[in-house]
PDB file of C-alpha atoms in Angstrom:
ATOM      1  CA  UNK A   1       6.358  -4.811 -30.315  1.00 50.00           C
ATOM      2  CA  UNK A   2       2.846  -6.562 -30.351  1.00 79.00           C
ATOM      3  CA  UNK A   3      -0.080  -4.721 -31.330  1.00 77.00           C
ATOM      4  CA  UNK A   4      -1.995  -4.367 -28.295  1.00 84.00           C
ATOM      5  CA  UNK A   5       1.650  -3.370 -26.417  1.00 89.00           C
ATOM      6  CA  UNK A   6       1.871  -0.911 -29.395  1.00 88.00           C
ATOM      7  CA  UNK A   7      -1.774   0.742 -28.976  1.00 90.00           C
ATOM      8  CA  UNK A   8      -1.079   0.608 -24.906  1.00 93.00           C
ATOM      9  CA  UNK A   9       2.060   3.054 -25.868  1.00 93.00           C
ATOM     10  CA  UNK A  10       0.099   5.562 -27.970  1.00 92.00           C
ATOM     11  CA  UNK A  11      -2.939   5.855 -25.121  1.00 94.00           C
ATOM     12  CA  UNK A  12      -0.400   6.297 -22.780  1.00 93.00           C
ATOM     13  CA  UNK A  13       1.608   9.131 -24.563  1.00 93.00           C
ATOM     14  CA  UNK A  14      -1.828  10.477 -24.830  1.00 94.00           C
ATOM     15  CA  UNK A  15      -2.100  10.990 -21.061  1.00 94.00           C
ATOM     16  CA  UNK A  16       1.415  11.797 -19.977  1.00 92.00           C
ATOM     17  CA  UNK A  17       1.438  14.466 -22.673  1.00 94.00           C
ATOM     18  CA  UNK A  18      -1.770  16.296 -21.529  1.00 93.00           C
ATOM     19  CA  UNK A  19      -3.705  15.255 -24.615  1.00 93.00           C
ATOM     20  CA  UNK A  20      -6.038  13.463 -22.207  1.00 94.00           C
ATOM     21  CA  UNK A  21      -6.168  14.194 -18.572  1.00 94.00           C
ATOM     22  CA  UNK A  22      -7.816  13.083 -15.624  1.00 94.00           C
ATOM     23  CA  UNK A  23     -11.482  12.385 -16.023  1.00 94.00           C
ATOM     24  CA  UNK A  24     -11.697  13.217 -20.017  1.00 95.00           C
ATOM     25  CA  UNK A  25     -13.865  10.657 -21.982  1.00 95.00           C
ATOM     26  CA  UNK A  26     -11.725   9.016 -24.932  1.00 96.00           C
ATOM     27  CA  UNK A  27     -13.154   9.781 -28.415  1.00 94.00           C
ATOM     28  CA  UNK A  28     -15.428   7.069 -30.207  1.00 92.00           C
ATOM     29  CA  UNK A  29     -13.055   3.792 -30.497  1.00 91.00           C
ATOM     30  CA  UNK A  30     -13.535   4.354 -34.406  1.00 92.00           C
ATOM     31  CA  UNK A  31     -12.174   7.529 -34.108  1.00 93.00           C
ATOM     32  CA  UNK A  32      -9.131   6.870 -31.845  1.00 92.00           C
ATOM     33  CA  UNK A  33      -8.308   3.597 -33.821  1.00 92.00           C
ATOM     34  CA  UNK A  34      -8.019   6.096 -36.777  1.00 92.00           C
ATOM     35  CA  UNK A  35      -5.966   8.616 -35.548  1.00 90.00           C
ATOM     36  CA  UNK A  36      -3.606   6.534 -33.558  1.00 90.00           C
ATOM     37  CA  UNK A  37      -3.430   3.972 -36.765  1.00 91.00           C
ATOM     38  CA  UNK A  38      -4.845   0.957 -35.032  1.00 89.00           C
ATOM     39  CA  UNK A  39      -7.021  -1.617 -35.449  1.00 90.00           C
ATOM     40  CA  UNK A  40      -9.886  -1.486 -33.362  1.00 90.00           C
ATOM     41  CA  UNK A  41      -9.433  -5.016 -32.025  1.00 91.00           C
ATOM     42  CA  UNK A  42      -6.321  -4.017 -30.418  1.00 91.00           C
ATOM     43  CA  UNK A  43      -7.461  -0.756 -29.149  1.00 92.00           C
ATOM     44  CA  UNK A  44     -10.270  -2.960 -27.431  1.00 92.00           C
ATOM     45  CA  UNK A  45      -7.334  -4.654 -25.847  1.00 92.00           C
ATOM     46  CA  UNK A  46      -5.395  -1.526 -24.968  1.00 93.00           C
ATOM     47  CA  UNK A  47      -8.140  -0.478 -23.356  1.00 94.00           C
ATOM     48  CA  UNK A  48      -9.042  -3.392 -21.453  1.00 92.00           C
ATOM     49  CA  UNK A  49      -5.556  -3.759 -20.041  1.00 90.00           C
ATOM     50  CA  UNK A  50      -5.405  -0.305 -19.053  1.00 92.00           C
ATOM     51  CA  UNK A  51      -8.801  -0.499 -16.959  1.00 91.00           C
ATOM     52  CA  UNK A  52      -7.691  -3.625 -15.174  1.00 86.00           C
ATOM     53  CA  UNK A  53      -4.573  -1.133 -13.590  1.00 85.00           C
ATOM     54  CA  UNK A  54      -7.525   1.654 -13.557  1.00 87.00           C
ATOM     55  CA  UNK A  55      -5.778   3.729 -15.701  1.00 92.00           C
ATOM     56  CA  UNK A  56      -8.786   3.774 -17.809  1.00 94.00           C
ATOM     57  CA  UNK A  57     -12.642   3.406 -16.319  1.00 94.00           C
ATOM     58  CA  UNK A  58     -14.779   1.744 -19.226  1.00 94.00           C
ATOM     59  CA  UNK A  59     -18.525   2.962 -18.203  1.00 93.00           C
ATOM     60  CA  UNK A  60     -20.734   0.115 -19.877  1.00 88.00           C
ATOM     61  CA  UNK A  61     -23.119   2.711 -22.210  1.00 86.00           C
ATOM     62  CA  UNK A  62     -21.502   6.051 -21.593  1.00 90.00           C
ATOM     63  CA  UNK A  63     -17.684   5.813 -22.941  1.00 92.00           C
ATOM     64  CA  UNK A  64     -14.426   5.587 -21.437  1.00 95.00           C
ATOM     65  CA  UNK A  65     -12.644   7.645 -19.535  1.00 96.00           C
ATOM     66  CA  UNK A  66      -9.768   8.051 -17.609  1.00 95.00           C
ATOM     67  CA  UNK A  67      -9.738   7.858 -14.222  1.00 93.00           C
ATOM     68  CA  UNK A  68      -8.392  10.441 -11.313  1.00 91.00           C
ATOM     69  CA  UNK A  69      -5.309   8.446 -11.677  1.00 88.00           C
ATOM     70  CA  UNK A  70      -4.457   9.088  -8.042  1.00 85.00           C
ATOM     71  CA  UNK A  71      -2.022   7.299  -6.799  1.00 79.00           C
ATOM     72  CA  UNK A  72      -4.092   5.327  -3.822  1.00 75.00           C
ATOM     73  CA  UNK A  73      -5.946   4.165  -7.307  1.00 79.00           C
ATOM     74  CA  UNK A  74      -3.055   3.580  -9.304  1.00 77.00           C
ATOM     75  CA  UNK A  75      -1.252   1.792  -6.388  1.00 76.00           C
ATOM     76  CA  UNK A  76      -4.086  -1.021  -6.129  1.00 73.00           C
ATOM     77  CA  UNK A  77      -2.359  -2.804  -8.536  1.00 70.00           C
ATOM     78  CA  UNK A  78       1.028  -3.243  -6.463  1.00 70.00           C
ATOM     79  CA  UNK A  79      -1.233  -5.191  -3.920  1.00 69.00           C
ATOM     80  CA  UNK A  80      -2.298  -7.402  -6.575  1.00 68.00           C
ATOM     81  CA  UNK A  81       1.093  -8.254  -7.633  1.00 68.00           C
ATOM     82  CA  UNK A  82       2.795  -8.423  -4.465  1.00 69.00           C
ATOM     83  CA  UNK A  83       0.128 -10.821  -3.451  1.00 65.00           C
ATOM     84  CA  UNK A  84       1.628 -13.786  -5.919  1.00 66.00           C
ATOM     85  CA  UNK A  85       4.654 -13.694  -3.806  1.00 62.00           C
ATOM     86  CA  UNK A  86       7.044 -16.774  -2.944  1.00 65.00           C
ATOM     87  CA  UNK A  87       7.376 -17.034   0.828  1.00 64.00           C
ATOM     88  CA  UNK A  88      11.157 -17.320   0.199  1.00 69.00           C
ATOM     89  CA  UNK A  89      10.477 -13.654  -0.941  1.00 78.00           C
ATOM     90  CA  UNK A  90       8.727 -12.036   2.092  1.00 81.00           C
ATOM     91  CA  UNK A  91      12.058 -10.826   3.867  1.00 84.00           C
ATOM     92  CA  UNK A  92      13.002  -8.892   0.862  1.00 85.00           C
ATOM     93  CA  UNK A  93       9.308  -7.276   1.214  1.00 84.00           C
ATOM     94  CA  UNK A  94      10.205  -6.790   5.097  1.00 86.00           C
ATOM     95  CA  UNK A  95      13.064  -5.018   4.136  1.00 88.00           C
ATOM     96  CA  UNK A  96      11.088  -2.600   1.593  1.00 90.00           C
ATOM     97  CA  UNK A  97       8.704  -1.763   4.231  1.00 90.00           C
ATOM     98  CA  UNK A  98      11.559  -1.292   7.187  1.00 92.00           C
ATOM     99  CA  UNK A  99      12.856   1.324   5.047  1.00 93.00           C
ATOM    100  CA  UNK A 100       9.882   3.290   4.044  1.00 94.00           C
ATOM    101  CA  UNK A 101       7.515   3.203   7.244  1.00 95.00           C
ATOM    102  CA  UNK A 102       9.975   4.370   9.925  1.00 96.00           C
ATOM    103  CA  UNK A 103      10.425   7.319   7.262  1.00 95.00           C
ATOM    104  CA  UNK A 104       6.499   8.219   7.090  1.00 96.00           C
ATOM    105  CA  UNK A 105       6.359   7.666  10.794  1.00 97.00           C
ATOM    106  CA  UNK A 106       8.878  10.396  11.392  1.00 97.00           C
ATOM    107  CA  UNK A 107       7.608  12.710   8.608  1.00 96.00           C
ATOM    108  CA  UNK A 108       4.018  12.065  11.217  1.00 97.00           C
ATOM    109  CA  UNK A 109       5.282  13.432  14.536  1.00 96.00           C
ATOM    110  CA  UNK A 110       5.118  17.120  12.872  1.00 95.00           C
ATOM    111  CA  UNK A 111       1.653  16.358  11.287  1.00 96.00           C
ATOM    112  CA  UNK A 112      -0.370  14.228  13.441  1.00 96.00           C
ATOM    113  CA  UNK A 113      -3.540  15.976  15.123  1.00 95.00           C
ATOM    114  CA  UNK A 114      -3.975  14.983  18.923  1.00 95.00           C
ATOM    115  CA  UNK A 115      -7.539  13.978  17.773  1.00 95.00           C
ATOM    116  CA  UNK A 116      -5.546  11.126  15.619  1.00 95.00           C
ATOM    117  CA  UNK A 117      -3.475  10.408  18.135  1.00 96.00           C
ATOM    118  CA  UNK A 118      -6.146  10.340  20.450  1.00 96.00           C
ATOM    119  CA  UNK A 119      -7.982   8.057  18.254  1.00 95.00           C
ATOM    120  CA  UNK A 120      -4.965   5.610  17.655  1.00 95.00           C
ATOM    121  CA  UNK A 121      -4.598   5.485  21.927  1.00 95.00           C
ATOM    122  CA  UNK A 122      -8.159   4.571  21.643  1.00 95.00           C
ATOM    123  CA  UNK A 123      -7.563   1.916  19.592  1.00 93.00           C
ATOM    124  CA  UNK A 124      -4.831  -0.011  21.840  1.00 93.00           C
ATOM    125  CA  UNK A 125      -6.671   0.882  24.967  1.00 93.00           C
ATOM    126  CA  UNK A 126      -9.627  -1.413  23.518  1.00 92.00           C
ATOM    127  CA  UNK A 127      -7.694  -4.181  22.034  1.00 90.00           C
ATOM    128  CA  UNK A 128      -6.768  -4.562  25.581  1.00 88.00           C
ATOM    129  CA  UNK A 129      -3.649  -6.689  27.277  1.00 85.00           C
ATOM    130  CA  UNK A 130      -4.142 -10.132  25.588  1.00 87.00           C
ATOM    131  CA  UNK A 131      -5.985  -9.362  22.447  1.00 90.00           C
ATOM    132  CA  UNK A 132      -6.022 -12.832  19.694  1.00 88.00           C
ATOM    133  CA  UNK A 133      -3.226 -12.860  17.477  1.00 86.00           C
ATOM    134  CA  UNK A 134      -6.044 -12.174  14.415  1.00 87.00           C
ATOM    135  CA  UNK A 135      -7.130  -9.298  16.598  1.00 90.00           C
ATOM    136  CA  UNK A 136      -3.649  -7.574  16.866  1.00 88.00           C
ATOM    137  CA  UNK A 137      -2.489  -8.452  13.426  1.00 88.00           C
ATOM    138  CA  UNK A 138      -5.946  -6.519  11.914  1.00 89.00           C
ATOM    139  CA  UNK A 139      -5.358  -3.794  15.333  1.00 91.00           C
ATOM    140  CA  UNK A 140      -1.422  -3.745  13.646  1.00 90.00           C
ATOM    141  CA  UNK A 141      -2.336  -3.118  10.209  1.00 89.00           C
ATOM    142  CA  UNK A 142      -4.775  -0.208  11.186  1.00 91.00           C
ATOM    143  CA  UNK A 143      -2.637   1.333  13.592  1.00 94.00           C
ATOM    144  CA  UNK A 144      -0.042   1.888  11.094  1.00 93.00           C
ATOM    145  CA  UNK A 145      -1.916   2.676   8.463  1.00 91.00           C
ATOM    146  CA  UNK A 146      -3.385   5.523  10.391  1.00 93.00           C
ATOM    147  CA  UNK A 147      -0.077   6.960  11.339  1.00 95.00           C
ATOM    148  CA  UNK A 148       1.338   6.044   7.880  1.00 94.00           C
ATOM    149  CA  UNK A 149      -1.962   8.403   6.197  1.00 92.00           C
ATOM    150  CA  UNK A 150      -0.719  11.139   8.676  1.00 94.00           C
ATOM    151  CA  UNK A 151       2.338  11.739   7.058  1.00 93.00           C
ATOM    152  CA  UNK A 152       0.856  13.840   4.623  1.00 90.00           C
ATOM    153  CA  UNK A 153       2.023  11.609   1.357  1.00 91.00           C
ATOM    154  CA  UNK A 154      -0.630   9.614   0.074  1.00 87.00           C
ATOM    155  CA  UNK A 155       2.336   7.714  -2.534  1.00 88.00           C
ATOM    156  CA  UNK A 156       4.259   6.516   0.414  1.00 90.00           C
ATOM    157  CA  UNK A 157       0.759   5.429   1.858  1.00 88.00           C
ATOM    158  CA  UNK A 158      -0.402   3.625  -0.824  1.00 85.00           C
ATOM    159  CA  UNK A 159       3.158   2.205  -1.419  1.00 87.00           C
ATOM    160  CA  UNK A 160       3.074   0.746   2.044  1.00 89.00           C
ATOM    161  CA  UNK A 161      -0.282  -0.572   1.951  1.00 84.00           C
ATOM    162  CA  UNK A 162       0.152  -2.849  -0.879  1.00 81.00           C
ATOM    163  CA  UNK A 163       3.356  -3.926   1.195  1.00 81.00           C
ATOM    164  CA  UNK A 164       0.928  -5.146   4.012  1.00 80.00           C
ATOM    165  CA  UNK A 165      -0.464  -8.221   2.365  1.00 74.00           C
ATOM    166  CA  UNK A 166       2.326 -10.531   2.310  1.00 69.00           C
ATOM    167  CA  UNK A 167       3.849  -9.251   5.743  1.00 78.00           C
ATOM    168  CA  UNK A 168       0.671 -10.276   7.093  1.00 78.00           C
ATOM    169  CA  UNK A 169       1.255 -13.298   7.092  1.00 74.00           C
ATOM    170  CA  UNK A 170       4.601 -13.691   8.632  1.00 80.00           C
ATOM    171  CA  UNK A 171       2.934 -11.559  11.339  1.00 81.00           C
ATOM    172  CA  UNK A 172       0.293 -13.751  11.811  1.00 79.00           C
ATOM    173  CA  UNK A 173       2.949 -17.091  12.456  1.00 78.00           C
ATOM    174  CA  UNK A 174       4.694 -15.028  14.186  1.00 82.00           C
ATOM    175  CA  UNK A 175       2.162 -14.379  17.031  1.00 82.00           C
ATOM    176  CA  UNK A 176       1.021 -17.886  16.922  1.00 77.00           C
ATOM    177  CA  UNK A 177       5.150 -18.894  17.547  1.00 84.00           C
ATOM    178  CA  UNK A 178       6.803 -16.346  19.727  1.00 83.00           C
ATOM    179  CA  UNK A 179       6.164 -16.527  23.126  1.00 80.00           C
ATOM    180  CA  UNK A 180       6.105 -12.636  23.727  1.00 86.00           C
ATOM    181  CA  UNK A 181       4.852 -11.340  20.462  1.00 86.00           C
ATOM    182  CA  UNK A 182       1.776 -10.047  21.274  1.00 87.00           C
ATOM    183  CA  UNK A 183       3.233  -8.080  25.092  1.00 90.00           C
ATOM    184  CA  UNK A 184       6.386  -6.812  22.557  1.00 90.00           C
ATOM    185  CA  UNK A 185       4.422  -5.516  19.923  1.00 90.00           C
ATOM    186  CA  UNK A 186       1.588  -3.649  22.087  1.00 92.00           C
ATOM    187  CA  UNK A 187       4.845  -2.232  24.135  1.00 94.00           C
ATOM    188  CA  UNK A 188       6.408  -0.830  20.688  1.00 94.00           C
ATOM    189  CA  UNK A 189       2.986   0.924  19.364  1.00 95.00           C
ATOM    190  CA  UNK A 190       2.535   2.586  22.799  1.00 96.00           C
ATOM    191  CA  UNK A 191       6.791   3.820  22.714  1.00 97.00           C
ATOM    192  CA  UNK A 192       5.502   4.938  19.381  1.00 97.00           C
ATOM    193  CA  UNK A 193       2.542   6.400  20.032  1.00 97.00           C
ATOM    194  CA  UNK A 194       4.165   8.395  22.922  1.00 97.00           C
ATOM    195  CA  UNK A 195       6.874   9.553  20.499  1.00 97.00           C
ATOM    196  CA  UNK A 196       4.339  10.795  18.379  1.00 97.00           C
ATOM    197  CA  UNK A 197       2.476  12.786  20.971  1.00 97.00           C
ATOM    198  CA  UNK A 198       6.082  14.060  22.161  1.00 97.00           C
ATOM    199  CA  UNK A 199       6.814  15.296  18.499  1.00 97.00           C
ATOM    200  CA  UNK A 200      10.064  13.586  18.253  1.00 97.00           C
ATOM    201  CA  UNK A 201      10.415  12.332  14.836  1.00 97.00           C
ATOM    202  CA  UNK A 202      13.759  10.612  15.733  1.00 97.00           C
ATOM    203  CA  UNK A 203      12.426   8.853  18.291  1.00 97.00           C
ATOM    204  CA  UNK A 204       8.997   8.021  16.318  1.00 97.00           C
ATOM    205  CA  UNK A 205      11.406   6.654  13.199  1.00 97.00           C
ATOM    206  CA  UNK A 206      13.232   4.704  15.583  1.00 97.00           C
ATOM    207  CA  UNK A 207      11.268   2.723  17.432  1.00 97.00           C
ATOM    208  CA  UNK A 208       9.169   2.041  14.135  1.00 96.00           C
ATOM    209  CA  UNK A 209      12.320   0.530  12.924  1.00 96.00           C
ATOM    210  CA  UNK A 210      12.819  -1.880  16.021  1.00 94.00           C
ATOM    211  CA  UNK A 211       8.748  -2.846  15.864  1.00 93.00           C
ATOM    212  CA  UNK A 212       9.601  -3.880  11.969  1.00 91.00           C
ATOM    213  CA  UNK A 213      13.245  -4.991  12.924  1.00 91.00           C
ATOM    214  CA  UNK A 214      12.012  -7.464  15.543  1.00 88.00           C
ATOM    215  CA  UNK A 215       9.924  -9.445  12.776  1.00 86.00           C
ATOM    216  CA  UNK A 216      12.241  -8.996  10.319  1.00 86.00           C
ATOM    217  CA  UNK A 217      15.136 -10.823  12.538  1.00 86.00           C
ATOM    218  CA  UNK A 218      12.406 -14.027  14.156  1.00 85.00           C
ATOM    219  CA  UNK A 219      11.422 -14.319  10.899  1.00 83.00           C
ATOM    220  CA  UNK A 220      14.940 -14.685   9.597  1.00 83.00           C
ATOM    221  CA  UNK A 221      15.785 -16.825  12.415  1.00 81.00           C
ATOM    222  CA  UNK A 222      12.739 -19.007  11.231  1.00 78.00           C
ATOM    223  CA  UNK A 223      13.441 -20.230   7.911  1.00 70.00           C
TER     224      UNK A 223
END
């Protein structure tokens, strides 16, 4: 094992066995290279790796620390990644997200406030009947990302939202291609929308399932 994989290891066994926790400042570098038996050079690298997943917040003058390690935080780094994609690749990432936002849609019909839903009925009422295809894509992203933050589980949320980035695009060639993209996809967010306000999770997880479906299969058709 390399050094700096090594000293990555020992901080991490540090936070996953309570030794540090959420928000604690790591001891002097001198110190922790001594007790964990590293050099400081590849502590300093350690370190740096782990702040560039935020794991670790280095606060130029005051220490380090760890961060809240929440997962919306923690979860950045999936959008990073995800982002260096091969197009060849996005169906597979289609098929990730057809399985896990139909699921936090559901899990939404019991939790969604009628000032959300309100607010999401808001939102398609002023994108309006022929809205650009940049304007429904951004409109698309938000209006599943609000139900989405409904469910109540902020992993699944953040999960799904580094998922977004290279389904965007497809989205995005997909309005400028299909004929009726834009009239099918404002149809499916109202039929969700109204499952929603009806409280019919069934209902709410299926049509989510035909909205993501309907790209998956042009898209398919496409290559």
């Amino acid at each position: 094992m390399a050094v700096t994989d090594e000293a990555i290891e020992k901080i991490k066994d540090m936070i996953v066995s309570g030794a540090l926790r959420p928000g604690d400042r790591l001891p002097k570098e001198s110190e922790l290279a001594s007790d964990l038996g590293l050099s400081r050079n590849s502590l300093r690298e350690a370190v740096r790796a782990l702040s560039l997943i935020r794991i670790l917040d280095v606060r130029q003058g005051d220490g380090t620390y760890v961060t809240s390690l929440d997962p919306q935080l923690l979860l950045e780094a999936l959008s990073f990644v995800v982002d260096f994609h091969r197009d060849d690749t996005v169906l597979e990432f289609l098929a990730v997200r057809r399985i896990l936002e139909p699921a936090a849609t559901g899990m939404a019909a019991s939790r969604v406030s009628e000032q959300q839903l309100d607010a999401l009925s808001a939102q398609l009422d002023k994108l309006g009947a022929n809205p650009s295809v940049e304007e429904l894509v951004a409109s698309d992203l938000d209006f599943h990302r609000g139900i989405v933050q409904s469910s109540g589980n902020s992993v699944l949320c953040s999960l799904l939202d580094g998922l977004s980035g290279p389904t965007t695009r497809a989205r995005i060639w997909r309005g400028l291609t299909q004929e009726d993209a834009v009239s099918r996809t404002l149809h499916e967010h109202r039929m969700i929308l109204t499952a929603l306000r009806d409280r019919d999770a069934e209902a709410a997880r299926s049509w989510a399932t035909v909205h993501i479906a309907s790209v998956e299969q042009w898209l398919r058709a496409s290559l």
